[in-house]
């Protein structure tokens, strides 16, 4: 049984991590037009003190150090002398690709979760009858 | 009690192997996007059978088949899969391979349970209850 409960907890940690990643993607997309916004990235790392606890944890949230977009709009309140202001460094295409990847991994984890559940309930089925 | 019959011992070991491998596959899936993570795998169940003689599961260490149940089953040690190709960030998990392994594990587990159940049916028939 403990293998199954271990598999379930590892899968749920994966689900949690992917959900947080998807949330940051949503934040980035929502702030695509916010002046001065830097996109947030999160790199996953193995959870727990030992390397073999198995779970995954979302690491610290980092800000993308890439250059901010220069947008020409002299009428904008933040525009400098040349008529430019700094927009965000969110690239919608990258965010969409990231969201799709997170979704795919989320589904894979969900599948593993339900499979471990099915296997353990099949074991329980032996006791009935 | 039932462990003394070879058939039950074998299917018991088979189901435990499937459970341990399922845990490893789930771990690989969870780490599908972790930089630097190397995919792990447990050798197929046939690798743990002691040749053709007796067709009995081989205990690779004392207390293997009835041993402690902490974490991943002892005896079925996961190894790093060195044949997998690595992504630029050092991750070597391929979701498709893991899916394939997961299906294999589920079929093995179902098979082990079916063997156990039918063995139990034989025993029940022997004591005259169906």
PDB file of C-alpha atoms in Angstrom:
ATOM      1  CA  UNK A   1       0.000   0.000   0.000  1.00  0.00           C
ATOM      2  CA  UNK A   2       2.758   2.458   0.846  1.00  0.00           C
ATOM      3  CA  UNK A   3       4.001   2.465  -2.754  1.00  0.00           C
ATOM      4  CA  UNK A   4       0.569   3.598  -3.841  1.00  0.00           C
ATOM      5  CA  UNK A   5       0.257   6.303  -1.228  1.00  0.00           C
ATOM      6  CA  UNK A   6       3.745   7.456  -2.172  1.00  0.00           C
ATOM      7  CA  UNK A   7       2.731   7.546  -5.837  1.00  0.00           C
ATOM      8  CA  UNK A   8      -0.395   9.519  -4.955  1.00  0.00           C
ATOM      9  CA  UNK A   9       1.484  12.115  -2.918  1.00  0.00           C
ATOM     10  CA  UNK A  10       4.150  12.514  -5.602  1.00  0.00           C
ATOM     11  CA  UNK A  11       1.495  12.947  -8.291  1.00  0.00           C
ATOM     12  CA  UNK A  12      -0.362  15.514  -6.228  1.00  0.00           C
ATOM     13  CA  UNK A  13       2.852  17.472  -5.684  1.00  0.00           C
ATOM     14  CA  UNK A  14       3.296  17.478  -9.461  1.00  0.00           C
ATOM     15  CA  UNK A  15      -0.265  18.693  -9.929  1.00  0.00           C
ATOM     16  CA  UNK A  16       0.262  21.489  -7.442  1.00  0.00           C
ATOM     17  CA  UNK A  17       3.499  22.606  -9.075  1.00  0.00           C
ATOM     18  CA  UNK A  18       2.000  22.657 -12.568  1.00  0.00           C
ATOM     19  CA  UNK A  19      -1.045  24.569 -11.311  1.00  0.00           C
ATOM     20  CA  UNK A  20       1.183  27.231  -9.795  1.00  0.00           C
ATOM     21  CA  UNK A  21       3.136  27.485 -13.028  1.00  0.00           C
ATOM     22  CA  UNK A  22      -0.124  27.919 -14.935  1.00  0.00           C
ATOM     23  CA  UNK A  23      -1.127  30.666 -12.510  1.00  0.00           C
ATOM     24  CA  UNK A  24       2.074  32.594 -13.164  1.00  0.00           C
ATOM     25  CA  UNK A  25       1.495  32.228 -16.896  1.00  0.00           C
ATOM     26  CA  UNK A  26      -1.979  33.713 -16.404  1.00  0.00           C
ATOM     27  CA  UNK A  27      -0.473  36.598 -14.415  1.00  0.00           C
ATOM     28  CA  UNK A  28       2.047  37.244 -17.155  1.00  0.00           C
ATOM     29  CA  UNK A  29      -0.599  37.276 -19.878  1.00  0.00           C
ATOM     30  CA  UNK A  30      -2.864  39.540 -17.841  1.00  0.00           C
ATOM     31  CA  UNK A  31       0.018  41.995 -17.377  1.00  0.00           C
ATOM     32  CA  UNK A  32       1.229  41.875 -20.975  1.00  0.00           C
ATOM     33  CA  UNK A  33       0.408  45.578 -21.392  1.00  0.00           C
ATOM     34  CA  UNK A  34       1.417  46.787 -17.950  1.00  0.00           C
ATOM     35  CA  UNK A  35       4.323  49.280 -18.283  1.00  0.00           C
ATOM     36  CA  UNK A  36       7.485  48.064 -16.575  1.00  0.00           C
ATOM     37  CA  UNK A  37       6.154  44.562 -15.823  1.00  0.00           C
ATOM     38  CA  UNK A  38       8.723  41.763 -15.920  1.00  0.00           C
ATOM     39  CA  UNK A  39       7.465  38.267 -16.611  1.00  0.00           C
ATOM     40  CA  UNK A  40       7.572  35.827 -13.718  1.00  0.00           C
ATOM     41  CA  UNK A  41       9.195  32.431 -14.179  1.00  0.00           C
ATOM     42  CA  UNK A  42       9.291  29.482 -11.813  1.00  0.00           C
ATOM     43  CA  UNK A  43      11.834  26.651 -12.106  1.00  0.00           C
ATOM     44  CA  UNK A  44      10.871  23.364 -10.461  1.00  0.00           C
ATOM     45  CA  UNK A  45      13.128  21.559  -8.022  1.00  0.00           C
ATOM     46  CA  UNK A  46      13.020  18.286  -6.118  1.00  0.00           C
ATOM     47  CA  UNK A  47      11.125  18.636  -2.841  1.00  0.00           C
ATOM     48  CA  UNK A  48      12.251  17.663   0.619  1.00  0.00           C
ATOM     49  CA  UNK A  49      15.634  17.331   2.286  1.00  0.00           C
ATOM     50  CA  UNK A  50      16.716  14.085   0.583  1.00  0.00           C
ATOM     51  CA  UNK A  51      16.790  13.586  -3.146  1.00  0.00           C
ATOM     52  CA  UNK A  52      14.612  10.464  -2.881  1.00  0.00           C
ATOM     53  CA  UNK A  53      11.469  11.829  -1.254  1.00  0.00           C
ATOM     54  CA  UNK A  54      10.194  11.965  -4.787  1.00  0.00           C
ATOM     55  CA  UNK A  55       7.981  15.021  -4.792  1.00  0.00           C
ATOM     56  CA  UNK A  56       8.441  18.123  -6.862  1.00  0.00           C
ATOM     57  CA  UNK A  57       8.179  21.646  -5.521  1.00  0.00           C
ATOM     58  CA  UNK A  58       7.944  24.889  -7.434  1.00  0.00           C
ATOM     59  CA  UNK A  59      11.158  26.772  -6.743  1.00  0.00           C
ATOM     60  CA  UNK A  60      11.350  30.483  -5.968  1.00  0.00           C
ATOM     61  CA  UNK A  61       9.583  32.828  -8.368  1.00  0.00           C
ATOM     62  CA  UNK A  62      12.079  34.772 -10.448  1.00  0.00           C
ATOM     63  CA  UNK A  63      11.645  37.811 -12.622  1.00  0.00           C
ATOM     64  CA  UNK A  64      12.801  37.623 -16.217  1.00  0.00           C
ATOM     65  CA  UNK A  65      15.852  39.881 -16.575  1.00  0.00           C
ATOM     66  CA  UNK A  66      15.271  40.352 -20.289  1.00  0.00           C
ATOM     67  CA  UNK A  67      15.069  43.880 -21.697  1.00  0.00           C
ATOM     68  CA  UNK A  68      11.729  45.680 -21.509  1.00  0.00           C
ATOM     69  CA  UNK A  69      10.067  46.596 -24.760  1.00  0.00           C
ATOM     70  CA  UNK A  70      10.419  50.214 -25.874  1.00  0.00           C
ATOM     71  CA  UNK A  71       7.058  51.466 -27.079  1.00  0.00           C
ATOM     72  CA  UNK A  72       6.710  54.697 -29.025  1.00  0.00           C
ATOM     73  CA  UNK A  73       3.740  56.736 -27.808  1.00  0.00           C
ATOM     74  CA  UNK A  74       4.412  60.447 -27.177  1.00  0.00           C
ATOM     75  CA  UNK A  75       0.951  60.922 -25.693  1.00  0.00           C
ATOM     76  CA  UNK A  76       1.574  58.362 -22.947  1.00  0.00           C
ATOM     77  CA  UNK A  77       2.025  59.854 -19.446  1.00  0.00           C
ATOM     78  CA  UNK A  78       5.171  57.736 -18.899  1.00  0.00           C
ATOM     79  CA  UNK A  79       6.788  58.713 -22.194  1.00  0.00           C
ATOM     80  CA  UNK A  80      10.299  60.193 -21.965  1.00  0.00           C
ATOM     81  CA  UNK A  81      11.808  62.978 -24.066  1.00  0.00           C
ATOM     82  CA  UNK A  82      12.037  60.785 -27.190  1.00  0.00           C
ATOM     83  CA  UNK A  83       8.400  59.703 -26.870  1.00  0.00           C
ATOM     84  CA  UNK A  84       9.197  56.144 -25.772  1.00  0.00           C
ATOM     85  CA  UNK A  85       8.099  54.330 -22.623  1.00  0.00           C
ATOM     86  CA  UNK A  86       9.035  50.945 -21.265  1.00  0.00           C
ATOM     87  CA  UNK A  87       6.379  48.279 -21.645  1.00  0.00           C
ATOM     88  CA  UNK A  88       6.502  44.729 -20.266  1.00  0.00           C
ATOM     89  CA  UNK A  89       8.824  41.968 -21.475  1.00  0.00           C
ATOM     90  CA  UNK A  90       6.011  39.444 -21.841  1.00  0.00           C
ATOM     91  CA  UNK A  91       5.978  37.574 -25.133  1.00  0.00           C
ATOM     92  CA  UNK A  92       2.490  36.197 -25.651  1.00  0.00           C
ATOM     93  CA  UNK A  93       3.721  33.432 -27.922  1.00  0.00           C
ATOM     94  CA  UNK A  94       6.105  32.120 -25.258  1.00  0.00           C
ATOM     95  CA  UNK A  95       3.412  32.316 -22.606  1.00  0.00           C
ATOM     96  CA  UNK A  96       0.978  30.341 -24.742  1.00  0.00           C
ATOM     97  CA  UNK A  97       3.573  27.644 -25.377  1.00  0.00           C
ATOM     98  CA  UNK A  98       4.386  27.512 -21.659  1.00  0.00           C
ATOM     99  CA  UNK A  99       0.696  27.244 -20.776  1.00  0.00           C
ATOM    100  CA  UNK A 100       0.232  24.410 -23.225  1.00  0.00           C
ATOM    101  CA  UNK A 101       3.204  22.531 -21.804  1.00  0.00           C
ATOM    102  CA  UNK A 102       1.976  23.018 -18.251  1.00  0.00           C
ATOM    103  CA  UNK A 103      -1.441  21.727 -19.244  1.00  0.00           C
ATOM    104  CA  UNK A 104       0.056  18.650 -20.868  1.00  0.00           C
ATOM    105  CA  UNK A 105       2.141  17.857 -17.787  1.00  0.00           C
ATOM    106  CA  UNK A 106      -0.846  18.494 -15.547  1.00  0.00           C
ATOM    107  CA  UNK A 107      -2.922  15.987 -17.488  1.00  0.00           C
ATOM    108  CA  UNK A 108      -0.120  13.411 -17.351  1.00  0.00           C
ATOM    109  CA  UNK A 109       0.095  13.778 -13.573  1.00  0.00           C
ATOM    110  CA  UNK A 110      -3.659  13.501 -13.256  1.00  0.00           C
ATOM    111  CA  UNK A 111      -3.587  10.314 -15.268  1.00  0.00           C
ATOM    112  CA  UNK A 112      -0.907   8.841 -13.000  1.00  0.00           C
ATOM    113  CA  UNK A 113      -2.952   9.818  -9.961  1.00  0.00           C
ATOM    114  CA  UNK A 114      -6.090   8.097 -11.182  1.00  0.00           C
ATOM    115  CA  UNK A 115      -4.125   5.033 -12.287  1.00  0.00           C
ATOM    116  CA  UNK A 116      -2.545   4.597  -8.848  1.00  0.00           C
ATOM    117  CA  UNK A 117      -6.013   4.971  -7.351  1.00  0.00           C
ATOM    118  CA  UNK A 118      -7.468   2.367  -9.701  1.00  0.00           C
ATOM    119  CA  UNK A 119      -4.667  -0.071  -8.923  1.00  0.00           C
ATOM    120  CA  UNK A 120      -5.123   0.246  -5.178  1.00  0.00           C
ATOM    121  CA  UNK A 121      -8.886  -0.046  -5.456  1.00  0.00           C
ATOM    122  CA  UNK A 122      -8.377  -3.193  -7.568  1.00  0.00           C
ATOM    123  CA  UNK A 123      -6.402  -4.534  -4.626  1.00  0.00           C
ATOM    124  CA  UNK A 124      -9.297  -3.707  -2.317  1.00  0.00           C
ATOM    125  CA  UNK A 125     -11.632  -5.469  -4.701  1.00  0.00           C
ATOM    126  CA  UNK A 126      -9.914  -8.758  -3.757  1.00  0.00           C
ATOM    127  CA  UNK A 127     -11.295  -8.484  -0.247  1.00  0.00           C
ATOM    128  CA  UNK A 128     -14.894  -8.139  -1.355  1.00  0.00           C
ATOM    129  CA  UNK A 129     -17.115 -10.997  -2.365  1.00  0.00           C
TER     130      UNK A 129
ATOM    131  CA  UNK B   1      -0.601 -18.473   5.011  1.00  0.00           C
ATOM    132  CA  UNK B   2      -1.259 -17.993   1.337  1.00  0.00           C
ATOM    133  CA  UNK B   3       2.367 -17.005   0.750  1.00  0.00           C
ATOM    134  CA  UNK B   4       3.423 -20.641   1.129  1.00  0.00           C
ATOM    135  CA  UNK B   5       1.777 -21.544  -2.145  1.00  0.00           C
ATOM    136  CA  UNK B   6       4.087 -20.740  -5.030  1.00  0.00           C
ATOM    137  CA  UNK B   7       1.342 -19.298  -7.196  1.00  0.00           C
ATOM    138  CA  UNK B   8       0.312 -16.783  -4.578  1.00  0.00           C
ATOM    139  CA  UNK B   9       3.886 -15.875  -3.754  1.00  0.00           C
ATOM    140  CA  UNK B  10       4.598 -15.200  -7.388  1.00  0.00           C
ATOM    141  CA  UNK B  11       1.517 -13.085  -7.997  1.00  0.00           C
ATOM    142  CA  UNK B  12       2.130 -11.239  -4.733  1.00  0.00           C
ATOM    143  CA  UNK B  13       5.651 -10.350  -5.846  1.00  0.00           C
ATOM    144  CA  UNK B  14       4.327  -9.384  -9.273  1.00  0.00           C
ATOM    145  CA  UNK B  15       1.727  -7.003  -7.836  1.00  0.00           C
ATOM    146  CA  UNK B  16       4.312  -5.467  -5.492  1.00  0.00           C
ATOM    147  CA  UNK B  17       6.702  -4.990  -8.367  1.00  0.00           C
ATOM    148  CA  UNK B  18       3.937  -3.246 -10.322  1.00  0.00           C
ATOM    149  CA  UNK B  19       3.195  -1.000  -7.343  1.00  0.00           C
ATOM    150  CA  UNK B  20       6.843  -0.035  -6.892  1.00  0.00           C
ATOM    151  CA  UNK B  21       7.260   0.668 -10.582  1.00  0.00           C
ATOM    152  CA  UNK B  22       4.082   2.723 -10.600  1.00  0.00           C
ATOM    153  CA  UNK B  23       5.555   4.914  -7.854  1.00  0.00           C
ATOM    154  CA  UNK B  24       8.695   5.439  -9.939  1.00  0.00           C
ATOM    155  CA  UNK B  25       6.718   6.290 -13.072  1.00  0.00           C
ATOM    156  CA  UNK B  26       4.570   8.746 -11.104  1.00  0.00           C
ATOM    157  CA  UNK B  27       7.741  10.366  -9.776  1.00  0.00           C
ATOM    158  CA  UNK B  28       9.136  10.708 -13.299  1.00  0.00           C
ATOM    159  CA  UNK B  29       5.894  12.287 -14.475  1.00  0.00           C
ATOM    160  CA  UNK B  30       5.888  14.754 -11.604  1.00  0.00           C
ATOM    161  CA  UNK B  31       9.436  15.762 -12.522  1.00  0.00           C
ATOM    162  CA  UNK B  32       8.708  16.089 -16.235  1.00  0.00           C
ATOM    163  CA  UNK B  33       9.708  19.775 -16.095  1.00  0.00           C
ATOM    164  CA  UNK B  34      12.337  19.797 -13.347  1.00  0.00           C
ATOM    165  CA  UNK B  35      15.710  20.938 -14.683  1.00  0.00           C
ATOM    166  CA  UNK B  36      18.492  18.405 -14.216  1.00  0.00           C
ATOM    167  CA  UNK B  37      16.226  15.498 -13.258  1.00  0.00           C
ATOM    168  CA  UNK B  38      17.263  12.107 -14.646  1.00  0.00           C
ATOM    169  CA  UNK B  39      14.478   9.625 -15.401  1.00  0.00           C
ATOM    170  CA  UNK B  40      14.468   6.468 -13.281  1.00  0.00           C
ATOM    171  CA  UNK B  41      13.096   3.028 -13.936  1.00  0.00           C
ATOM    172  CA  UNK B  42      12.807  -0.382 -12.275  1.00  0.00           C
ATOM    173  CA  UNK B  43      13.836  -3.433 -14.291  1.00  0.00           C
ATOM    174  CA  UNK B  44      10.908  -5.473 -15.630  1.00  0.00           C
ATOM    175  CA  UNK B  45       9.551  -8.210 -13.388  1.00  0.00           C
ATOM    176  CA  UNK B  46      11.094 -10.969 -15.504  1.00  0.00           C
ATOM    177  CA  UNK B  47      14.543  -9.690 -14.515  1.00  0.00           C
ATOM    178  CA  UNK B  48      13.750 -10.541 -10.885  1.00  0.00           C
ATOM    179  CA  UNK B  49      12.768 -14.134 -11.569  1.00  0.00           C
ATOM    180  CA  UNK B  50      15.550 -16.554 -10.719  1.00  0.00           C
ATOM    181  CA  UNK B  51      16.016 -18.170 -14.098  1.00  0.00           C
ATOM    182  CA  UNK B  52      13.859 -21.126 -15.104  1.00  0.00           C
ATOM    183  CA  UNK B  53      14.543 -23.358 -12.079  1.00  0.00           C
ATOM    184  CA  UNK B  54      11.435 -23.476  -9.914  1.00  0.00           C
ATOM    185  CA  UNK B  55      10.148 -20.227 -11.388  1.00  0.00           C
ATOM    186  CA  UNK B  56      10.192 -18.648  -7.964  1.00  0.00           C
ATOM    187  CA  UNK B  57      10.767 -14.981  -7.189  1.00  0.00           C
ATOM    188  CA  UNK B  58      14.321 -14.526  -6.060  1.00  0.00           C
ATOM    189  CA  UNK B  59      14.991 -12.636  -2.860  1.00  0.00           C
ATOM    190  CA  UNK B  60      17.830 -10.281  -3.749  1.00  0.00           C
ATOM    191  CA  UNK B  61      18.377  -9.360  -0.117  1.00  0.00           C
ATOM    192  CA  UNK B  62      17.186 -10.655   3.257  1.00  0.00           C
ATOM    193  CA  UNK B  63      13.643  -9.599   4.073  1.00  0.00           C
ATOM    194  CA  UNK B  64      12.941  -8.798   0.466  1.00  0.00           C
ATOM    195  CA  UNK B  65       9.565 -10.447  -0.110  1.00  0.00           C
ATOM    196  CA  UNK B  66       8.275 -10.037   3.429  1.00  0.00           C
ATOM    197  CA  UNK B  67      10.485  -7.147   4.428  1.00  0.00           C
ATOM    198  CA  UNK B  68       9.762  -3.629   5.549  1.00  0.00           C
ATOM    199  CA  UNK B  69       7.462  -1.552   3.398  1.00  0.00           C
ATOM    200  CA  UNK B  70       8.948   1.882   3.911  1.00  0.00           C
ATOM    201  CA  UNK B  71       9.033   3.993   0.791  1.00  0.00           C
ATOM    202  CA  UNK B  72       9.727   2.187  -2.447  1.00  0.00           C
ATOM    203  CA  UNK B  73       9.823  -1.565  -1.975  1.00  0.00           C
ATOM    204  CA  UNK B  74      13.265  -2.870  -1.036  1.00  0.00           C
ATOM    205  CA  UNK B  75      14.679  -5.193  -3.616  1.00  0.00           C
ATOM    206  CA  UNK B  76      13.015  -3.342  -6.483  1.00  0.00           C
ATOM    207  CA  UNK B  77      15.587  -0.573  -6.602  1.00  0.00           C
ATOM    208  CA  UNK B  78      14.995   2.192  -9.136  1.00  0.00           C
ATOM    209  CA  UNK B  79      17.932   2.932 -11.389  1.00  0.00           C
ATOM    210  CA  UNK B  80      18.652   5.977 -13.464  1.00  0.00           C
ATOM    211  CA  UNK B  81      17.691   5.350 -17.071  1.00  0.00           C
ATOM    212  CA  UNK B  82      20.871   6.147 -18.992  1.00  0.00           C
ATOM    213  CA  UNK B  83      19.477   5.469 -22.443  1.00  0.00           C
ATOM    214  CA  UNK B  84      17.090   8.425 -22.337  1.00  0.00           C
ATOM    215  CA  UNK B  85      18.132  11.542 -24.211  1.00  0.00           C
ATOM    216  CA  UNK B  86      18.416  14.746 -22.282  1.00  0.00           C
ATOM    217  CA  UNK B  87      16.767  18.084 -22.881  1.00  0.00           C
ATOM    218  CA  UNK B  88      18.967  21.187 -22.920  1.00  0.00           C
ATOM    219  CA  UNK B  89      18.080  21.785 -19.254  1.00  0.00           C
ATOM    220  CA  UNK B  90      19.347  18.332 -18.229  1.00  0.00           C
ATOM    221  CA  UNK B  91      15.923  16.709 -17.850  1.00  0.00           C
ATOM    222  CA  UNK B  92      15.603  13.252 -19.383  1.00  0.00           C
ATOM    223  CA  UNK B  93      11.888  12.487 -18.849  1.00  0.00           C
ATOM    224  CA  UNK B  94       9.851  11.789 -21.988  1.00  0.00           C
ATOM    225  CA  UNK B  95       6.129  11.815 -21.251  1.00  0.00           C
ATOM    226  CA  UNK B  96       5.437   9.316 -24.032  1.00  0.00           C
ATOM    227  CA  UNK B  97       7.870   6.736 -22.650  1.00  0.00           C
ATOM    228  CA  UNK B  98       6.404   7.167 -19.193  1.00  0.00           C
ATOM    229  CA  UNK B  99       2.882   6.690 -20.546  1.00  0.00           C
ATOM    230  CA  UNK B 100       3.991   3.445 -22.146  1.00  0.00           C
ATOM    231  CA  UNK B 101       5.518   2.258 -18.889  1.00  0.00           C
ATOM    232  CA  UNK B 102       2.396   3.236 -16.981  1.00  0.00           C
ATOM    233  CA  UNK B 103       0.209   1.134 -19.261  1.00  0.00           C
ATOM    234  CA  UNK B 104       2.620  -1.773 -18.912  1.00  0.00           C
ATOM    235  CA  UNK B 105       2.524  -1.447 -15.124  1.00  0.00           C
ATOM    236  CA  UNK B 106      -1.250  -1.349 -14.995  1.00  0.00           C
ATOM    237  CA  UNK B 107      -1.583  -4.442 -17.176  1.00  0.00           C
ATOM    238  CA  UNK B 108       0.947  -6.295 -15.046  1.00  0.00           C
ATOM    239  CA  UNK B 109      -0.902  -5.336 -11.882  1.00  0.00           C
ATOM    240  CA  UNK B 110      -4.255  -6.409 -13.309  1.00  0.00           C
ATOM    241  CA  UNK B 111      -2.705  -9.668 -14.430  1.00  0.00           C
ATOM    242  CA  UNK B 112      -1.272 -10.354 -10.972  1.00  0.00           C
ATOM    243  CA  UNK B 113      -4.619  -9.647  -9.331  1.00  0.00           C
ATOM    244  CA  UNK B 114      -6.413 -11.887 -11.822  1.00  0.00           C
ATOM    245  CA  UNK B 115      -3.995 -14.740 -11.078  1.00  0.00           C
ATOM    246  CA  UNK B 116      -4.494 -14.242  -7.364  1.00  0.00           C
ATOM    247  CA  UNK B 117      -8.258 -14.152  -7.720  1.00  0.00           C
ATOM    248  CA  UNK B 118      -8.426 -17.307  -9.797  1.00  0.00           C
ATOM    249  CA  UNK B 119      -6.094 -19.099  -7.376  1.00  0.00           C
ATOM    250  CA  UNK B 120      -8.421 -18.059  -4.600  1.00  0.00           C
ATOM    251  CA  UNK B 121     -11.317 -19.468  -6.627  1.00  0.00           C
ATOM    252  CA  UNK B 122      -9.545 -22.823  -6.843  1.00  0.00           C
ATOM    253  CA  UNK B 123      -9.021 -22.845  -3.079  1.00  0.00           C
ATOM    254  CA  UNK B 124     -12.645 -21.971  -2.460  1.00  0.00           C
ATOM    255  CA  UNK B 125     -13.772 -24.743  -4.780  1.00  0.00           C
ATOM    256  CA  UNK B 126     -11.515 -27.155  -2.867  1.00  0.00           C
ATOM    257  CA  UNK B 127     -13.254 -26.389   0.424  1.00  0.00           C
ATOM    258  CA  UNK B 128     -16.603 -26.713  -1.276  1.00  0.00           C
ATOM    259  CA  UNK B 129     -17.789 -23.110  -1.303  1.00  0.00           C
ATOM    260  CA  UNK B 130     -18.197 -21.139  -4.445  1.00  0.00           C
TER     261      UNK B 130
END
